XYZ file of C-alpha atoms in Angstrom:
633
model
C 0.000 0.000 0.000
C 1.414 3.679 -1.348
C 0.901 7.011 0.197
C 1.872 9.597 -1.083
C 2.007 13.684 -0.297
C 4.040 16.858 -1.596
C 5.915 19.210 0.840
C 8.049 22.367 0.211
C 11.269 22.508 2.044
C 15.006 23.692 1.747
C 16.423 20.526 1.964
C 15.720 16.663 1.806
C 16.021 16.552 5.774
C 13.213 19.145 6.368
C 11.116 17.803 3.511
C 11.174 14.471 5.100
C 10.824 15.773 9.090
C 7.355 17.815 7.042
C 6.102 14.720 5.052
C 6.356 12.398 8.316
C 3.804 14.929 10.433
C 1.701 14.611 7.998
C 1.807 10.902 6.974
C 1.567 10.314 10.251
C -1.675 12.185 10.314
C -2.799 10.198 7.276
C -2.386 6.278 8.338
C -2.590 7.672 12.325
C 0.455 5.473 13.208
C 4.209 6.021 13.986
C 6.189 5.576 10.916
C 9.917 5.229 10.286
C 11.943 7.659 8.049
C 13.563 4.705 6.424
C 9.869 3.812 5.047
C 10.015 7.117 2.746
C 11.089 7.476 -0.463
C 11.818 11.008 -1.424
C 11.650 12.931 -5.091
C 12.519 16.214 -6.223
C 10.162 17.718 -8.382
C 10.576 21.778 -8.326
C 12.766 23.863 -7.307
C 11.941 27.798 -6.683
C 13.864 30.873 -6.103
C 13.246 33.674 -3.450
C 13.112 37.714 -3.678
C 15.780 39.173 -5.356
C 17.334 35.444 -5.987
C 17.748 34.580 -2.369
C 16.620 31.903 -0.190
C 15.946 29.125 -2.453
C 13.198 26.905 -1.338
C 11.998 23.147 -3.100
C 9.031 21.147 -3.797
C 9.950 16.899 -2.905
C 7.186 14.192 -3.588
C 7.624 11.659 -0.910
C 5.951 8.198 -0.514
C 5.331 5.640 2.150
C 5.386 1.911 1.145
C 3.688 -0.366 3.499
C 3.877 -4.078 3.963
C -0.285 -5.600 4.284
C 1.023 -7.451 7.672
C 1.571 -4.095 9.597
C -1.272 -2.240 8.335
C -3.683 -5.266 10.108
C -1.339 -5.018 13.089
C -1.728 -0.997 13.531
C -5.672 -1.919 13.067
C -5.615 -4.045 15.885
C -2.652 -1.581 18.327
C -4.712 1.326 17.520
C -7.866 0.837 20.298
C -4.949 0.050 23.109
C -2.864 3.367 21.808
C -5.764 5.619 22.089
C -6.171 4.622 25.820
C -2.930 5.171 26.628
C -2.869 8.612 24.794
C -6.102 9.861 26.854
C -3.918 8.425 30.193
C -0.919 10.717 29.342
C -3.061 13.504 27.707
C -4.821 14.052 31.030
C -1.635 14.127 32.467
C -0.002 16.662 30.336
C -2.522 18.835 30.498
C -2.637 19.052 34.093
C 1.238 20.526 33.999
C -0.320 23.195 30.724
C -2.744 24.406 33.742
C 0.266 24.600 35.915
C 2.621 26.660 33.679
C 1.996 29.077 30.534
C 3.629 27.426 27.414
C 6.490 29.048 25.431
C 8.121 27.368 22.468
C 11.921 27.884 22.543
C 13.733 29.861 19.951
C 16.552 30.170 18.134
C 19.124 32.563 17.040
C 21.925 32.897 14.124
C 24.741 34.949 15.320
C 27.720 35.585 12.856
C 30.893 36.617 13.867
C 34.585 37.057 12.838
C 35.201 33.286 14.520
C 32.210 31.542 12.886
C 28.528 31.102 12.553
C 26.843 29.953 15.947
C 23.392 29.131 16.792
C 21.906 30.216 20.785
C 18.957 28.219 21.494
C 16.066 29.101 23.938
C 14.871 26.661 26.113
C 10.614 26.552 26.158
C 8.658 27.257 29.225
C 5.727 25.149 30.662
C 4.079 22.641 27.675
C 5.440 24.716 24.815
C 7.579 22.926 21.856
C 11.235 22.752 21.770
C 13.361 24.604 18.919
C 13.373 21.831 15.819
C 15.885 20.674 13.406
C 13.738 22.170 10.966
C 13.849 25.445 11.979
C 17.848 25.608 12.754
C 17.686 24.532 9.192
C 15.494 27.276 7.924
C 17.789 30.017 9.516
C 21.003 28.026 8.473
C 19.150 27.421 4.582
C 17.491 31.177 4.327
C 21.367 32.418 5.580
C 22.909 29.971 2.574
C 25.082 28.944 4.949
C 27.795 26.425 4.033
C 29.903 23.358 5.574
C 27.232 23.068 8.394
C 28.089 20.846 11.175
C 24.831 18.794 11.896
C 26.537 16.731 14.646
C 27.276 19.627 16.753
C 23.083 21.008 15.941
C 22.202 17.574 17.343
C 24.395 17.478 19.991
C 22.725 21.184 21.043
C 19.405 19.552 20.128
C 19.202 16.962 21.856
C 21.414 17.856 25.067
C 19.535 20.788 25.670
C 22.729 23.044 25.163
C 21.551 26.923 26.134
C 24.646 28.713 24.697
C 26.120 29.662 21.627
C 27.261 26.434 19.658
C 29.593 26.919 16.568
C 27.746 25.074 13.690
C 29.850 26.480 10.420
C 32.874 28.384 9.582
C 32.303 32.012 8.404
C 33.103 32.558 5.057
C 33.668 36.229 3.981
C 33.533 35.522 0.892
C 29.785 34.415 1.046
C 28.797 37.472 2.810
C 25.900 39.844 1.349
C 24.633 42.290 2.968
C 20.605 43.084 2.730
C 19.686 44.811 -0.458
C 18.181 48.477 -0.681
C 16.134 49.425 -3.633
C 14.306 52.450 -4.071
C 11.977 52.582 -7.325
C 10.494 55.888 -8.873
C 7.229 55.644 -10.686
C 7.533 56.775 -14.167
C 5.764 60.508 -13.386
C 7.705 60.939 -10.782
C 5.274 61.172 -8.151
C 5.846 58.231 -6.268
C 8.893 56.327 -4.377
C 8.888 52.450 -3.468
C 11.388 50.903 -1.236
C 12.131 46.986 -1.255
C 14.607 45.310 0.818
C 16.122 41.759 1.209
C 17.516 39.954 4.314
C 21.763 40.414 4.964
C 23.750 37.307 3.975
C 26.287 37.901 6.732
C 26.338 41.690 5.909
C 25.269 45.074 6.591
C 21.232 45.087 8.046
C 18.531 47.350 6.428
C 19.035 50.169 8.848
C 17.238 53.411 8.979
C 20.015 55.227 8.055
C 20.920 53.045 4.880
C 17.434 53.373 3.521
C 17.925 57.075 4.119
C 21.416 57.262 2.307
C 19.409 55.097 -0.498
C 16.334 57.776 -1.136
C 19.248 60.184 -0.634
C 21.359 58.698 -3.793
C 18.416 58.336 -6.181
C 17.419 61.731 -5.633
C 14.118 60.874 -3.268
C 14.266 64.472 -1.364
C 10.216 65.458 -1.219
C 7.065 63.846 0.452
C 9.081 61.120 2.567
C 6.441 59.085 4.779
C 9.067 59.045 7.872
C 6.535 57.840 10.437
C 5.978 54.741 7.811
C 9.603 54.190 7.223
C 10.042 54.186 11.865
C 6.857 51.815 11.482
C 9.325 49.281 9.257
C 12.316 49.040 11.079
C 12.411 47.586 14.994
C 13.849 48.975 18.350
C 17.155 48.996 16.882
C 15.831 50.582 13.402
C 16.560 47.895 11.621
C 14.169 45.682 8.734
C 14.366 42.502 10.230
C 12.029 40.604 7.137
C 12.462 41.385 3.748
C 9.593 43.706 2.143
C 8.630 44.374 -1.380
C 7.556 48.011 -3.225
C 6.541 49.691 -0.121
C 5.182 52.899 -0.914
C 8.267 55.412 1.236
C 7.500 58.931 -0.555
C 4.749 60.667 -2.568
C 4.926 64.040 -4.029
C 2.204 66.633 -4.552
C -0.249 66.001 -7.977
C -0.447 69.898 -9.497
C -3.799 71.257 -9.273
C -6.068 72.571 -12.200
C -6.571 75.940 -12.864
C -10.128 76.740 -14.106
C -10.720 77.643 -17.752
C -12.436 80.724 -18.211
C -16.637 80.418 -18.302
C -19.018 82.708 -20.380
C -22.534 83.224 -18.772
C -25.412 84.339 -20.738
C -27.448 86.435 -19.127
C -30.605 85.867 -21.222
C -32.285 82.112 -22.295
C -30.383 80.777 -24.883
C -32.468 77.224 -25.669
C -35.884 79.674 -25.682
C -36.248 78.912 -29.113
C -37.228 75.470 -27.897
C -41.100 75.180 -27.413
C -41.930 75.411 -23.772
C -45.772 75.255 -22.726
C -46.248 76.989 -19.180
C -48.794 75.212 -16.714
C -50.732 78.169 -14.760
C -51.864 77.809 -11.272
C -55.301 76.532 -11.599
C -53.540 73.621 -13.506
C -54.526 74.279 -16.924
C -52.098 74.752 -19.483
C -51.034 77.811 -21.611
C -50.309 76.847 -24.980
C -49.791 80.732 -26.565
C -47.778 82.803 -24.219
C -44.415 80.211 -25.012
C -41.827 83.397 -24.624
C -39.840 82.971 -26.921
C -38.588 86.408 -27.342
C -35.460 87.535 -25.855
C -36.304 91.266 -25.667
C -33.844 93.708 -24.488
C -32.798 97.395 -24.158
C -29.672 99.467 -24.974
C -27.091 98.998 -21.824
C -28.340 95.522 -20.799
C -25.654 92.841 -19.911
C -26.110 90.184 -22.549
C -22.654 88.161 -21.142
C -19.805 88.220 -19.175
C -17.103 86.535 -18.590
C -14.998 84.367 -15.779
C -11.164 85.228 -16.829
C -9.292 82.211 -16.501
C -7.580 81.113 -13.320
C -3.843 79.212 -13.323
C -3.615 76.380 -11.130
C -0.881 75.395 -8.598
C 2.571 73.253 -9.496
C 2.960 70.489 -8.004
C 6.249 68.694 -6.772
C 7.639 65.095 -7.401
C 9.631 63.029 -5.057
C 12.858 64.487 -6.406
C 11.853 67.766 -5.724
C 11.060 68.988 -9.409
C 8.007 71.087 -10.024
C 5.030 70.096 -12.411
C 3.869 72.834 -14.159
C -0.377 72.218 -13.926
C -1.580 72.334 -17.943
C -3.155 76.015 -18.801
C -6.508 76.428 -18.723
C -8.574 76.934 -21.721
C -9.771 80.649 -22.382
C -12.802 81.386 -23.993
C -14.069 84.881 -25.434
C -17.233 86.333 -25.523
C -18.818 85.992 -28.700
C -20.072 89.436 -29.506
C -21.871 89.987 -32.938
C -24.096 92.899 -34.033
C -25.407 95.309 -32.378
C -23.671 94.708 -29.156
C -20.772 96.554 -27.096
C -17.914 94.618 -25.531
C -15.964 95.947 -22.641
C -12.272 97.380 -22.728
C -11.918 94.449 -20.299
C -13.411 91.869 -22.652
C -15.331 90.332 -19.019
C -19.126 92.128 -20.483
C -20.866 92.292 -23.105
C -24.063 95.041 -23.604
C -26.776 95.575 -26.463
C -26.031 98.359 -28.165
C -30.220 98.584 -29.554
C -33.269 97.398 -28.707
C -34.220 94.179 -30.062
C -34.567 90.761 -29.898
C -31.118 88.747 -28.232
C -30.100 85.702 -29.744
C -27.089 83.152 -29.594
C -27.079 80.835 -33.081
C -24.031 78.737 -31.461
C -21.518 81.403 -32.777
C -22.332 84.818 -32.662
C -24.352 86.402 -29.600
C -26.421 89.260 -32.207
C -29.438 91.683 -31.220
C -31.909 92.376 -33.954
C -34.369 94.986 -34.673
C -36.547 92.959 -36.194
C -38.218 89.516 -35.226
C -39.214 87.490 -38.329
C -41.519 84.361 -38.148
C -40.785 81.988 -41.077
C -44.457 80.946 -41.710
C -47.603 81.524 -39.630
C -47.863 83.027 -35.824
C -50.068 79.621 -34.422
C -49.152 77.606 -31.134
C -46.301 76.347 -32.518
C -44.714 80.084 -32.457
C -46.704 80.638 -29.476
C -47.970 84.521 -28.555
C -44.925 87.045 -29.855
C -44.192 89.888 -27.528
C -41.374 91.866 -28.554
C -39.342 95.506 -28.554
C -38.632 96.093 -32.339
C -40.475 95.412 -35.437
C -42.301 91.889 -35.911
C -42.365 90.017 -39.542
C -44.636 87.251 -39.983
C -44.099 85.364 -43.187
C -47.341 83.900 -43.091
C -50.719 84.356 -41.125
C -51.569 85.061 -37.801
C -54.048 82.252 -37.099
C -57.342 82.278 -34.450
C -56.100 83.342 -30.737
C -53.093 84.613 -30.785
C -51.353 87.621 -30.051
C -48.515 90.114 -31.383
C -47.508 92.903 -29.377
C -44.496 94.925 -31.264
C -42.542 98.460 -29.875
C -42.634 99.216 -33.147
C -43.949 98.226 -36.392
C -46.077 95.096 -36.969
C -45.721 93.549 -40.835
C -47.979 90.333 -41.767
C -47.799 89.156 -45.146
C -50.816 86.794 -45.068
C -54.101 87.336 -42.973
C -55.034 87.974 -39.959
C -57.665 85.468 -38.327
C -59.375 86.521 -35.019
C -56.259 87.013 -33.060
C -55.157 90.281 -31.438
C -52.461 92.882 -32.984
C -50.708 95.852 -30.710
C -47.734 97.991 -32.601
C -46.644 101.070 -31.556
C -45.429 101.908 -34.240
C -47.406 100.913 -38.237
C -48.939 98.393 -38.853
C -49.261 96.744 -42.303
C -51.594 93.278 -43.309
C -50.913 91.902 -46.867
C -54.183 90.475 -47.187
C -57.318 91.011 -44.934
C -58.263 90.947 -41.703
C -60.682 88.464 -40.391
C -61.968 89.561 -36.967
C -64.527 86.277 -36.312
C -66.606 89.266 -33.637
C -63.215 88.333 -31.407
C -59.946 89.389 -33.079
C -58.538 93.035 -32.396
C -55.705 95.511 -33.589
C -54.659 98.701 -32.115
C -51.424 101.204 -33.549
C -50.639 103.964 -33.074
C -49.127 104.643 -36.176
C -51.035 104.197 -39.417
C -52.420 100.856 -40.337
C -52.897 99.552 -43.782
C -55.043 96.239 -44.625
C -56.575 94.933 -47.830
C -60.289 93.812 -45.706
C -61.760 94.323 -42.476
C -64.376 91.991 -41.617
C -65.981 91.426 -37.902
C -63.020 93.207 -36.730
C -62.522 95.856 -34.309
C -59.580 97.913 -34.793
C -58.186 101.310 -33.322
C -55.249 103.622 -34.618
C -54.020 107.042 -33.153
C -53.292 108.000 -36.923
C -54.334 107.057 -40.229
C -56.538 103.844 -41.777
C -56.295 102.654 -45.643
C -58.223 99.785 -46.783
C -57.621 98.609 -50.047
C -60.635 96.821 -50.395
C -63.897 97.031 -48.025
C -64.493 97.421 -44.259
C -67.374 94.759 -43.426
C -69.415 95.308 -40.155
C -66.747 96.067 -38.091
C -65.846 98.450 -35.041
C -63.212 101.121 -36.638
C -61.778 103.786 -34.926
C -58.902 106.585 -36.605
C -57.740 108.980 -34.801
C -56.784 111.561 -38.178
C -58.140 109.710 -41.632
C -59.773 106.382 -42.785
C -59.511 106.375 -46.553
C -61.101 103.427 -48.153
C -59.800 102.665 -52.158
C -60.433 100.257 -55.152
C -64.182 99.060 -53.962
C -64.088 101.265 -51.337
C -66.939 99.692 -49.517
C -67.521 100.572 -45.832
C -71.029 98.740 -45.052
C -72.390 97.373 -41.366
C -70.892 98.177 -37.969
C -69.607 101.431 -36.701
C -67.147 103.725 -38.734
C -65.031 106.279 -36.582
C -62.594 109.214 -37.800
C -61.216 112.155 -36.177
C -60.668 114.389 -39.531
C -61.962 112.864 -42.827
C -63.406 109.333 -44.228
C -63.326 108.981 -47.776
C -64.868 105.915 -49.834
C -66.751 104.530 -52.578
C -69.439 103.171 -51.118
C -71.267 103.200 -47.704
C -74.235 101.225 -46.777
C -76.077 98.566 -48.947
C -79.593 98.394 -51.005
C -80.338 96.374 -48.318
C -80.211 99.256 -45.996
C -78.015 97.455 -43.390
C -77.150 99.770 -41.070
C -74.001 101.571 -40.915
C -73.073 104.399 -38.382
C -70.659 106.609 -39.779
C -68.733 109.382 -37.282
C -66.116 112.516 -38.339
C -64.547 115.179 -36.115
C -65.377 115.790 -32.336
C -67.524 112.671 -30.889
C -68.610 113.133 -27.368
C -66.721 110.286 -26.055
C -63.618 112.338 -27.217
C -64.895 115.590 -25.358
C -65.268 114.054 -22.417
C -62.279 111.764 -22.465
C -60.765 115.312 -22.474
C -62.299 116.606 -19.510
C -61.711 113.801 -17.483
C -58.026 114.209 -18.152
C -58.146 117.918 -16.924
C -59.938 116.789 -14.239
C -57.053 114.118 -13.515
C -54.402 117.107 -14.097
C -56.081 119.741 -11.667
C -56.458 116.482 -8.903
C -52.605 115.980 -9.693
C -51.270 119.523 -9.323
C -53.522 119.841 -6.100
C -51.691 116.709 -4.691
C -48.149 118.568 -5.675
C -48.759 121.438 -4.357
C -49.565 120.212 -0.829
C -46.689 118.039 -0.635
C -44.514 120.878 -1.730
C -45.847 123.065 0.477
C -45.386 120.152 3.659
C -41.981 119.465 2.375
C -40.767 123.117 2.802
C -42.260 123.499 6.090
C -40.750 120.461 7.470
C -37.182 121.564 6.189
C -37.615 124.769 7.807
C -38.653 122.811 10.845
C -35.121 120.577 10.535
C -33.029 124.213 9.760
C -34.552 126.259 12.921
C -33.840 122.763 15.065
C -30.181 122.258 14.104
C -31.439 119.497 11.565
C -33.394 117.286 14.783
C -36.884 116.196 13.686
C -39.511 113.623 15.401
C -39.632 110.406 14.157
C -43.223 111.339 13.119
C -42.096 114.195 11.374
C -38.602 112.103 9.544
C -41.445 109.836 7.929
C -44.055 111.953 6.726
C -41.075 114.077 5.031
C -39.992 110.797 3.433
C -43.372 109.932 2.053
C -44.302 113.636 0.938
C -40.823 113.543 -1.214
C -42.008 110.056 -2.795
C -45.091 111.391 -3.300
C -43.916 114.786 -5.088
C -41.674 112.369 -7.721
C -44.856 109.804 -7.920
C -47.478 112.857 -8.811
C -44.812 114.965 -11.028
C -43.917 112.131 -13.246
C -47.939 111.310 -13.777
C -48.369 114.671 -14.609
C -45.867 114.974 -17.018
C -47.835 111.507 -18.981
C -51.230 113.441 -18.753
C -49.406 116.729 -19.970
C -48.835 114.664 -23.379
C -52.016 113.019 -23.523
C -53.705 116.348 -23.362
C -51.486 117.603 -26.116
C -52.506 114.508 -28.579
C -56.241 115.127 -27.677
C -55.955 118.736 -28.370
C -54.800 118.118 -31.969
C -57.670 115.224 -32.712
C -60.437 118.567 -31.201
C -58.669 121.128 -33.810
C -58.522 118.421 -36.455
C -62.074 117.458 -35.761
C -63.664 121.329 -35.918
C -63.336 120.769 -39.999
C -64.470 117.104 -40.214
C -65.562 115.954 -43.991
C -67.237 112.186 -44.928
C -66.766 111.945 -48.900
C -68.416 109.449 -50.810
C -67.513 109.498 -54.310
C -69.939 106.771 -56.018
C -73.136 105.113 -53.736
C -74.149 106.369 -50.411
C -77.527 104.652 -49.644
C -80.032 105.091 -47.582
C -79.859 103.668 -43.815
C -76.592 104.916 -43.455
C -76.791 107.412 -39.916
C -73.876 109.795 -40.181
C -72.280 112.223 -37.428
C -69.855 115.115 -37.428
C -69.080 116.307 -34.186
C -72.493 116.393 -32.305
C -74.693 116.703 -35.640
C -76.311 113.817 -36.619
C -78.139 112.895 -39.968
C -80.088 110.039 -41.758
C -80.407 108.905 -45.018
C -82.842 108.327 -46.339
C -82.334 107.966 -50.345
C -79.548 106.903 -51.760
C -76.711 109.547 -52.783
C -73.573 109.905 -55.170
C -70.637 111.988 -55.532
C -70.711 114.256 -52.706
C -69.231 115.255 -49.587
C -70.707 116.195 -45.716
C -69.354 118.902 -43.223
C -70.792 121.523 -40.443
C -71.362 124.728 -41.177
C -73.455 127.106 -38.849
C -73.721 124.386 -36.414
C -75.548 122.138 -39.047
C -74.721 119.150 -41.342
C -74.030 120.091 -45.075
C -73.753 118.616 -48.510
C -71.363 119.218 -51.270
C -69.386 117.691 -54.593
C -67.476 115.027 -53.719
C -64.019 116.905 -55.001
């Protein structure tokens, strides 16, 4: 019978003293060294080419005979082991256990082994391990008798085991290894042959010679060497000094100051939860002197330092510039950037431009959303049902107009006609021009021209409606502060048609409301003047001391002197505008140069006539306070 196990040792002695243990564990018997048969089968090599270890095979052959008489021994063996184990363990409770030790000690006379004896139950110093120190040591010309003899005789001084050869000496090996960038230091050390330890101060002189000056971990190198500040195991790449990584800068950073993606349909939810598909803003209005951009300037980062003590110079960060493009202003300093007109502000990925003018490539509908905006507003197409356009200045459709809602403050011009569906509604206050009005109601502090017809709508011109080509006006209510000049009013149908020139009462006493507003407003000023003044004097006479009482009501009489001067000043040029419209309106004409039929009610200033046949070629004004007819030129 063959058993068989592998073991790692220095030698053939320690393999077999390994394999026995554990053969012995195996068959659970004593067994005899001369039963083993030993092979070699690997040999290995240690750090740095030191300490060579090997790998035996060893086998047990076994005769049949002695494995039935171990069978039958083994019941009787096991009694007598509990016997003795009871005893032993009684002396373990007795005394603490120590193994005993040994020690190599190598001198100018030899190399000598000092064994420690163990205390209590603990295990005596092996031939294995006096061969491990001897083997690990490569220690040569050993004598084993004189190891025995210590072994066995209990010999508790040093014993000379081998000669010292100088020759073989070595002492422990210091290697320091710098990462490639630098930034990192790695020490590795082997055990002395004989030699000079791995002290403290060697390791130093090592990082010393390679030029390791910067980030030395001392506390880690104290934590590696013992009392006497020496390595006593070899270690591999243990990190000994790191240097500093160089920090970033920041590259530089342009803000806009306005919504560049709001070209990007966005529908709003409003607070009772519904959702508003039309007011998208999508607009980026702004004014002269606002701050489109600025700028973060660039900020350089910090060097950093490698183990040798070179600086790394941290890479530059990026700089960016503002991208300015028309109609903008860019600071000496480059850091802001400011629209230079009123407009619309836009960013197209390259250029950051304001334009005067906002054009819609197609119709205004709630894909556009509503368009509220400080320039002029193009619209390639049609404004469709619901929506809204509100423009500083002029307002320019090139289709139609379908019940939605127009506001310029400047002109506004419609290609085609304007469809009013009883809801739509445009106000100017510049002049308007439209092909059609129909079911419309439209208003314009200056002058109306229709190419076409105006169709029972709501009209109301502040200076001249002129109607050409057809030059129908029929249905609805017809307003003009000066003149109205057409074709044709009314129907045979007789559908009724209001027509109105010169000074309406509405207008008269939209007037003398605002005078009444004015004379409220100037009373209001004056008193605040007038409690201002005395409250000064009051502060002058007291050496500038007031009451708290008195501190705020001079405080709200100033704000209220700016609030009432500055509405004032509106009313002052609203009362100007309506004073022109009541000297225009004195000499108010309605001229109809072909059909004027009957039904049609017309009214110049307060007069008011019927008609009640129908008329051609002729013109109406006041004269001595009465409504007159004349030729149409």
């Amino acid at each position: 019978m063959t058993t068989e196990v592998t073991v790692e040792a220095k030698n053939e002695v320690e393999a077999k003293d390994k394999a026995l243990k554990k053969l012995e564990l195996k068959v659970d018997k004593k067994i005899n060294k001369t039963d083993l048969e030993l092979e070699l089968i690997e040999e290995k090599s240690g750090f740095l080419g030191i300490g060579k270890k090997k790998v035996f095979r060893i086998n047990l052959n076994e005769k049949e005979d002695e494995v039935e008489e171990s069978i039958d021994d083994l019941g009787k063996e096991k009694e007598d082991e509990g016997s003795i184990e009871n005893s032993e363990k009684e002396t373990e409770d007795e005394v603490e256990a120590e193994d005993g030790d040994v020690e190599l000690i190598i001198d100018e006379e030899g190399v000598y082994i000092q064994l420690t004896p163990p205390e209590g139950n603990g295990e005596a110093v092996s031939l294995i391990e006096v061969e491990e120190i001897l083997g690990a040591k490569e220690i040569e010309d050993v004598n084993y008798d004189k190891i025995s003899e210590a072994l066995t005789e209990d010999i508790y001084e040093p014993v000379k085991v081998a000669p010292r050869k100088e020759e073989l000496d070595r002492n422990a090996e210091i290697r320091v290894d710098v990462s490639a960038d630098g930034m990192k230091a790695y020490l590795s050390t082997s055990l002395p042959l004989g030699g000079k330890e791995a002290t403290l101060t060697r390791i130093e002189d090592t990082l010393e010679e390679v030029g390791v000056t910067y980030g030395i971990k001392n506390e880690k190198l104290k934590e590696l060497v013992n009392d006497e500040e020496i390595i006593d195991e070899a270690i591999e790449r243990v990190l000994v000094a790191e240097g500093v990584e160089p920090l970033l800068g920041k590259d530089a950073e342009v803000n806009f100051k306005f919504n560049i993606k709001s070209e990007e349909k966005k529908v709003q939810k409003l607070e009772d939860g519904s959702v508003d598909y039309r007011n998208l803003n999508r607009i980026n209005n702004v004014k002269p002197g606002d701050i489109l951009a600025t700028k973060k300037p660039t900020k350089p980062g910090t060097p950093g330092t490698t183990v040798t003590g070179k600086d790394v110079k941290p890479k530059p960060p990026k700089d960016k510039k503002i991208p300015s493009g028309k109609n903008t202003i860019l600071s000496s300093d480059e850091l802001n950037l400011q629209a230079e007109i009123e407009g619309q502000v836009s960013y197209n990925g390259d250029k950051i431009e304001v334009m005067p003018v906002h054009t819609v490539n197609g119709d205004v509908d709630l894909s556009t959303g509503n368009i509220k905006f400080v320039g002029t507003v193009v619209v390639e197409g049609d404004v469709r049902d619901g929506m809204e356009i509100k423009a500083k200045n002029d307002i320019n459709v090139k289709g139609s107009v379908h019940g939605a809602k127009l506001e310029a403050q400047g002109e506004i011009l419609i290609k085609n006609g304007f469809i009013g569906k009883d809801k739509g509604e445009i106000k100017a206050d510049g002049n308007v021009q439209v092909r059609f009005i129909e079911n419309g109601k439209l208003t314009t502090e200056n002058d109306l021209i229709v190419t076409e017809a105006i169709m029972h709508s709501d009209i109301d011109a502040a200076r001249i409606i002129r109607i050409e080509n057809k030059g129908l006006i029929v249905g609805g209510i017809v307003r003009a502060g000066r003149e109205i000049d057409a074709k044709v009013v009314g129907s045979n149908l007789a559908t009724k048609t209001k027509i109105f020139v010169g000074i309406t009462p509405a207008l008269r006493d939209q007037y003398n409301n605002l005078m009444k507003k004015l004379e409220d407003y100037q009373k209001e000023l004056d008193e605040a003047l007038k409690t201002i003044k005395y409250l000064k004097k009051r502060q002058k006479e007291d050496d500038g001391e007031l009451s708290e009482k008195e501190r705020n009501l001079l405080s709200q009489k100033t704000r209220t002197r700016f609030k009432v001067a500055k509405n004032i000043e509106e009313l002052k040029k609203e009362k100007i505008s309506l004073e022109t419209r009541l000297e225009e309106g004195k000499n108010g004409k309605i001229k109809v140069q072909d059909k004027l039929y009957s039904g049609v009610e017309i009214t110049i200033g307060t007069e008011v006539k019927k008609v009640t046949k129908q008329l051609s070629n002729l013109q109406f004004y006041v004269a001595d306070g009465e409504i007159k007819k004349g030729s149409y030129s």
